[in-house]
Amino acid sequence: MPDVSNAAWQAFKIIPYGAVLHVPASWEALPPVPANGPEILRATGGPGRHLIVFKMPAGGRSAVQVAAAAQERLAAHGFEDFTRTEVRFAGLPGAMLEFATRNNEGTVTRRTREYFAVRGSAAFALGMGSTAWEEHLPLIEEIAGRFELAE
């Protein structure tokens, strides 16, 4: 796996929300899909490399509480193998939620990681998944580490 930290990066400024997503220069931004709920940006780096940024009301909840609510919704849609961890995300106290998608035989076909942070009354989530988890995890971590929430 090449060293992703030395690759060329580009910034997608999500102006109305005061967020900046940094991705490799070869990636492109895509419009949100309204059926996904509070999605504000999606981006792709080609087949199997996608991410989504969500913004939703925090409702007075912490990032850990927002992640717990997301886990409940995801579990109701059939996702499994959840782990939730407190982490720093976007320079703030945050949470990281990991989960899996399984096929009918029970084999994991995709792993996903979502990062959560709360700024004021808004919660932000950055979700990225992969069918080649070990290969894509360094990039997922690098993208999450570069995500910014402006004041």
Coordinates of N, CA and C in Angstrom, one line a residue:
M1 N 0.8 -1.2 0.0 CA 0.0 0.0 0.0 C 0.9 1.2 0.0
P2 N 0.7 2.2 -0.9 CA 1.5 3.4 -1.0 C 1.2 4.3 0.3
D3 N 2.2 5.1 0.6 CA 2.0 6.0 1.7 C 1.0 7.1 1.3
V4 N -0.2 7.1 1.8 CA -1.2 8.0 1.4 C -1.0 9.4 2.0
S5 N -0.2 9.6 3.0 CA 0.1 10.9 3.6 C 0.9 11.8 2.7
N6 N 1.6 11.2 1.8 CA 2.5 12.0 0.9 C 1.8 12.2 -0.5
A7 N 0.6 11.7 -0.7 CA -0.1 11.9 -2.0 C -0.6 13.3 -2.1
A8 N -1.0 13.7 -3.3 CA -1.5 15.0 -3.6 C -3.0 15.0 -3.1
W9 N -3.4 16.0 -2.4 CA -4.8 16.1 -1.8 C -5.5 17.3 -2.3
Q10 N -6.8 17.3 -2.3 CA -7.6 18.4 -2.6 C -8.7 18.6 -1.5
A11 N -9.1 19.8 -1.4 CA -10.1 20.2 -0.3 C -11.5 20.5 -1.0
F12 N -12.5 19.8 -0.5 CA -13.9 20.1 -0.9 C -14.5 20.9 0.3
K13 N -14.7 22.2 0.0 CA -15.2 23.1 1.1 C -16.8 23.0 1.0
I14 N -17.3 22.6 2.1 CA -18.8 22.4 2.3 C -19.2 23.7 2.9
I15 N -19.3 24.8 2.1 CA -19.4 26.2 2.6 C -20.6 26.4 3.6
P16 N -21.8 26.0 3.2 CA -22.9 26.3 4.1 C -22.8 25.7 5.5
Y17 N -22.0 24.7 5.6 CA -21.9 23.9 6.9 C -20.6 24.1 7.6
G18 N -19.7 24.9 7.1 CA -18.4 25.2 7.7 C -17.6 24.0 7.9
A19 N -17.6 23.1 6.9 CA -16.8 21.8 6.9 C -15.9 21.8 5.7
V20 N -14.8 21.1 5.9 CA -13.8 20.9 4.8 C -13.4 19.5 4.8
L21 N -13.7 18.8 3.6 CA -13.3 17.4 3.4 C -12.1 17.4 2.5
H22 N -11.0 16.7 3.0 CA -9.8 16.6 2.2 C -9.7 15.2 1.7
V23 N -9.5 15.0 0.4 CA -9.5 13.7 -0.2 C -8.3 13.7 -1.2
P24 N -7.8 12.5 -1.6 CA -6.8 12.5 -2.6 C -7.2 13.3 -3.9
A25 N -6.3 13.8 -4.6 CA -6.6 14.7 -5.8 C -7.3 14.0 -6.9
S26 N -7.2 12.7 -6.9 CA -8.0 11.9 -8.0 C -9.4 11.7 -7.7
W27 N -9.9 12.0 -6.5 CA -11.3 11.8 -6.1 C -12.1 12.9 -6.7
E28 N -13.5 12.7 -6.8 CA -14.4 13.7 -7.2 C -15.6 13.7 -6.3
A29 N -16.1 14.9 -6.1 CA -17.3 15.1 -5.3 C -18.6 14.8 -6.2
L30 N -19.5 14.2 -5.5 CA -20.8 13.9 -6.1 C -21.9 14.6 -5.3
P31 N -23.1 14.8 -5.9 CA -24.2 15.4 -5.2 C -24.8 14.5 -4.2
P32 N -25.4 15.0 -3.1 CA -26.0 14.1 -2.1 C -27.2 13.3 -2.7
V33 N -27.5 12.2 -2.1 CA -28.6 11.4 -2.5 C -29.7 11.6 -1.4
P34 N -30.8 12.4 -1.8 CA -31.8 12.7 -0.7 C -32.4 11.5 0.0
A35 N -32.4 10.3 -0.6 CA -33.0 9.1 0.0 C -32.1 8.7 1.2
N36 N -30.9 9.2 1.3 CA -30.0 8.8 2.4 C -30.2 9.7 3.6
G37 N -31.2 10.6 3.6 CA -31.4 11.4 4.8 C -30.5 12.7 4.8
P38 N -29.9 13.0 5.9 CA -29.2 14.2 6.1 C -27.8 14.3 5.4
E39 N -27.7 13.7 4.2 CA -26.4 13.7 3.5 C -26.1 15.1 2.9
I40 N -24.9 15.6 3.1 CA -24.5 16.9 2.5 C -23.5 16.8 1.4
L41 N -22.7 15.7 1.3 CA -21.7 15.5 0.3 C -21.4 14.1 0.2
R42 N -21.1 13.6 -1.0 CA -20.5 12.3 -1.2 C -19.3 12.5 -2.1
A43 N -18.4 11.6 -2.0 CA -17.2 11.6 -2.9 C -16.8 10.2 -3.2
T44 N -16.1 10.1 -4.4 CA -15.6 8.8 -4.8 C -14.2 8.9 -5.4
G45 N -13.5 7.8 -5.1 CA -12.1 7.7 -5.7 C -12.1 6.5 -6.7
G46 N -13.3 6.1 -7.2 CA -13.4 5.0 -8.1 C -14.1 3.8 -7.5
P47 N -14.2 2.7 -8.2 CA -14.9 1.6 -7.7 C -14.4 1.1 -6.3
G48 N -15.4 1.0 -5.4 CA -15.1 0.5 -4.0 C -14.5 1.6 -3.1
R49 N -14.4 2.8 -3.5 CA -13.9 3.9 -2.7 C -14.8 5.1 -2.7
H50 N -15.7 5.1 -1.7 CA -16.8 6.1 -1.6 C -16.8 6.6 -0.1
L51 N -17.3 7.8 0.0 CA -17.5 8.3 1.4 C -18.8 9.2 1.3
I52 N -19.3 9.5 2.5 CA -20.5 10.3 2.6 C -20.3 11.2 3.9
V53 N -20.7 12.4 3.8 CA -20.7 13.4 4.9 C -22.2 13.7 5.2
F54 N -22.5 13.5 6.5 CA -23.9 13.8 7.0 C -23.8 15.0 8.0
K55 N -24.9 15.8 8.0 CA -25.1 16.8 9.1 C -26.5 16.6 9.6
M56 N -26.7 16.5 10.9 CA -28.0 16.3 11.5 C -28.1 17.1 12.8
P57 N -29.3 17.3 13.3 CA -29.4 18.0 14.6 C -28.8 17.1 15.7
A58 N -28.1 17.7 16.5 CA -27.5 17.0 17.7 C -28.5 16.8 18.8
G59 N -29.4 17.7 18.9 CA -30.5 17.6 19.9 C -29.9 17.5 21.3
G60 N -28.8 18.2 21.6 CA -28.2 18.3 22.9 C -27.4 17.0 23.2
R61 N -27.3 16.1 22.3 CA -26.5 14.9 22.5 C -25.0 15.1 22.2
S62 N -24.2 14.3 22.9 CA -22.8 14.2 22.6 C -22.6 13.4 21.3
A63 N -21.3 13.4 20.8 CA -21.0 12.6 19.6 C -21.2 11.1 19.9
V64 N -20.9 10.7 21.1 CA -21.0 9.3 21.5 C -22.5 8.9 21.5
Q65 N -23.4 9.8 22.0 CA -24.8 9.6 22.0 C -25.4 9.6 20.5
V66 N -24.9 10.5 19.7 CA -25.3 10.5 18.3 C -24.9 9.2 17.6
A67 N -23.7 8.7 17.9 CA -23.2 7.4 17.3 C -24.1 6.3 17.8
A68 N -24.5 6.3 19.1 CA -25.3 5.2 19.6 C -26.7 5.2 18.9
A69 N -27.2 6.4 18.6 CA -28.5 6.4 17.9 C -28.4 5.9 16.5
A70 N -27.2 6.3 15.8 CA -27.0 5.8 14.5 C -26.8 4.3 14.5
Q71 N -26.2 3.7 15.5 CA -26.0 2.3 15.6 C -27.4 1.6 15.7
E72 N -28.3 2.2 16.4 CA -29.7 1.6 16.5 C -30.3 1.6 15.2
R73 N -30.3 2.7 14.4 CA -30.9 2.7 13.1 C -30.2 1.7 12.1
L74 N -28.9 1.7 12.2 CA -28.2 0.8 11.3 C -28.5 -0.7 11.6
A75 N -28.6 -1.0 12.9 CA -28.9 -2.4 13.3 C -30.3 -2.8 12.8
A76 N -31.2 -1.8 12.8 CA -32.5 -2.1 12.3 C -32.5 -2.4 10.8
H77 N -31.5 -1.9 10.1 CA -31.4 -2.2 8.7 C -30.5 -3.4 8.4
G78 N -30.1 -4.2 9.4 CA -29.4 -5.4 9.2 C -27.9 -5.4 9.3
F79 N -27.3 -4.2 9.6 CA -25.9 -4.2 9.8 C -25.5 -4.8 11.1
E80 N -24.3 -5.4 11.2 CA -23.9 -6.2 12.4 C -22.5 -5.9 12.8
D81 N -22.1 -6.6 13.9 CA -20.7 -6.5 14.4 C -20.2 -5.1 14.8
F82 N -21.0 -4.4 15.5 CA -20.7 -3.0 15.9 C -19.7 -2.9 17.0
T83 N -18.8 -1.9 16.8 CA -17.9 -1.5 17.8 C -18.0 0.1 17.8
R84 N -18.1 0.6 19.0 CA -18.2 2.1 19.2 C -17.1 2.5 20.1
T85 N -16.3 3.5 19.7 CA -15.1 4.0 20.4 C -15.1 5.5 20.5
E86 N -14.7 6.1 21.7 CA -14.5 7.5 21.8 C -13.2 7.9 21.1
V87 N -13.2 8.9 20.2 CA -12.0 9.3 19.5 C -12.1 10.8 19.3
R88 N -11.0 11.4 19.0 CA -11.1 12.8 18.5 C -11.4 12.8 17.0
F89 N -12.3 13.7 16.6 CA -12.6 13.8 15.2 C -12.9 15.2 14.9
A90 N -12.3 15.8 13.8 CA -12.4 17.2 13.4 C -12.0 18.1 14.5
G91 N -11.0 17.7 15.3 CA -10.5 18.5 16.4 C -11.4 18.5 17.6
L92 N -12.4 17.7 17.7 CA -13.4 17.7 18.8 C -13.5 16.3 19.4
P93 N -14.0 16.2 20.6 CA -14.3 14.9 21.2 C -15.3 14.3 20.3
G94 N -15.1 13.1 19.9 CA -16.0 12.4 18.9 C -16.2 10.9 19.2
A95 N -16.7 10.3 18.2 CA -16.9 8.8 18.3 C -16.7 8.2 17.0
M96 N -16.3 6.9 17.0 CA -16.1 6.1 15.8 C -16.9 4.9 16.0
L97 N -17.7 4.6 14.9 CA -18.6 3.4 14.9 C -18.2 2.6 13.7
E98 N -17.9 1.3 14.0 CA -17.6 0.4 12.9 C -18.6 -0.7 12.9
F99 N -18.9 -1.2 11.7 CA -19.9 -2.3 11.5 C -19.7 -3.0 10.2
A100 N -20.4 -4.1 10.1 CA -20.2 -5.0 8.9 C -21.5 -5.2 8.2
T101 N -21.4 -5.5 6.9 CA -22.5 -6.0 6.1 C -22.1 -7.5 5.8
R102 N -23.1 -8.3 5.9 CA -22.9 -9.8 5.7 C -23.9 -10.2 4.5
N103 N -23.4 -11.2 3.8 CA -24.3 -11.8 2.8 C -25.2 -12.9 3.4
N104 N -26.0 -13.6 2.6 CA -26.9 -14.6 3.1 C -26.2 -15.8 3.8
E105 N -24.9 -16.0 3.4 CA -24.2 -17.1 4.0 C -23.5 -16.7 5.3
G106 N -23.6 -15.4 5.7 CA -23.0 -14.9 6.9 C -21.6 -14.4 6.7
T107 N -21.1 -14.3 5.5 CA -19.7 -13.8 5.2 C -19.8 -12.3 5.2
V108 N -18.8 -11.7 5.9 CA -18.7 -10.2 5.8 C -18.3 -9.8 4.4
T109 N -19.1 -8.9 3.8 CA -18.8 -8.5 2.4 C -18.4 -7.0 2.4
R110 N -18.5 -6.3 3.5 CA -18.1 -4.9 3.5 C -18.0 -4.5 5.0
R111 N -17.0 -3.7 5.3 CA -16.9 -3.1 6.6 C -17.0 -1.6 6.4
T112 N -17.6 -0.9 7.4 CA -17.8 0.5 7.3 C -17.4 1.1 8.6
R113 N -16.8 2.4 8.5 CA -16.5 3.1 9.7 C -17.1 4.5 9.5
E114 N -17.8 5.0 10.6 CA -18.3 6.3 10.6 C -17.7 7.1 11.8
Y115 N -17.3 8.3 11.6 CA -16.8 9.2 12.6 C -17.8 10.3 12.9
F116 N -18.0 10.6 14.2 CA -19.0 11.6 14.6 C -18.4 12.7 15.4
A117 N -18.8 14.0 15.2 CA -18.4 15.1 16.0 C -19.7 16.0 16.2
V118 N -19.7 16.7 17.3 CA -20.8 17.7 17.5 C -20.2 19.1 17.6
R119 N -20.8 20.0 16.8 CA -20.4 21.4 16.9 C -21.7 22.2 17.1
G120 N -21.9 22.8 18.3 CA -23.1 23.6 18.5 C -24.3 22.6 18.5
S121 N -25.3 23.0 17.7 CA -26.5 22.2 17.6 C -26.4 21.1 16.5
A122 N -25.3 21.0 15.8 CA -25.2 20.1 14.7 C -24.2 19.0 15.0
A123 N -24.6 17.8 14.5 CA -23.8 16.6 14.5 C -23.3 16.4 13.1
F124 N -22.1 16.1 12.9 CA -21.5 15.7 11.6 C -21.0 14.3 11.7
A125 N -21.2 13.6 10.6 CA -20.7 12.2 10.5 C -20.0 12.0 9.1
L126 N -18.9 11.3 9.1 CA -18.2 11.0 8.0 C -18.1 9.5 7.9
G127 N -18.8 8.9 6.8 CA -18.9 7.5 6.7 C -18.1 7.0 5.5
M128 N -17.3 5.9 5.7 CA -16.5 5.3 4.7 C -16.5 3.8 4.9
G129 N -16.7 3.1 3.8 CA -16.6 1.6 3.9 C -15.8 1.0 2.7
S130 N -15.6 -0.3 2.8 CA -14.8 -0.9 1.8 C -15.1 -2.4 1.8
T131 N -15.0 -3.0 0.6 CA -15.0 -4.5 0.5 C -13.6 -5.0 0.6
A132 N -12.6 -4.1 0.6 CA -11.2 -4.5 0.8 C -10.6 -3.7 2.0
W133 N -11.2 -4.0 3.2 CA -11.0 -3.3 4.4 C -9.5 -3.0 4.7
E134 N -8.7 -4.1 4.8 CA -7.3 -3.9 5.2 C -6.5 -3.0 4.2
E135 N -6.9 -3.1 2.9 CA -6.2 -2.3 1.9 C -6.6 -0.8 2.0
H136 N -7.9 -0.5 2.3 CA -8.4 0.9 2.3 C -8.4 1.5 3.6
L137 N -8.1 0.8 4.7 CA -8.2 1.4 6.1 C -7.2 2.6 6.3
P138 N -5.9 2.5 5.8 CA -5.0 3.6 5.9 C -5.6 4.9 5.3
L139 N -6.2 4.8 4.1 CA -6.8 5.9 3.5 C -8.0 6.5 4.2
I140 N -8.8 5.6 4.7 CA -10.0 6.0 5.5 C -9.5 6.8 6.7
E141 N -8.5 6.3 7.4 CA -8.0 7.0 8.6 C -7.4 8.3 8.2
E142 N -6.7 8.4 7.1 CA -6.1 9.7 6.7 C -7.1 10.7 6.3
I143 N -8.2 10.3 5.6 CA -9.3 11.2 5.3 C -9.9 11.7 6.5
A144 N -10.2 10.8 7.5 CA -10.9 11.2 8.7 C -10.0 12.2 9.5
G145 N -8.7 11.9 9.5 CA -7.7 12.8 10.2 C -7.6 14.2 9.7
R146 N -8.0 14.3 8.4 CA -7.9 15.7 7.8 C -9.2 16.4 7.7
F147 N -10.3 15.8 8.2 CA -11.6 16.4 8.1 C -11.6 17.6 9.1
E148 N -12.2 18.8 8.6 CA -12.2 20.0 9.4 C -13.6 20.5 9.6
L149 N -13.9 21.1 10.8 CA -15.1 21.9 11.1 C -14.6 23.2 11.5
A150 N -14.9 24.2 10.6 CA -14.5 25.6 10.9 C -15.4 26.2 12.0
E151 N -15.0 27.2 12.6 CA -15.8 27.9 13.7 C -17.0 28.6 13.0

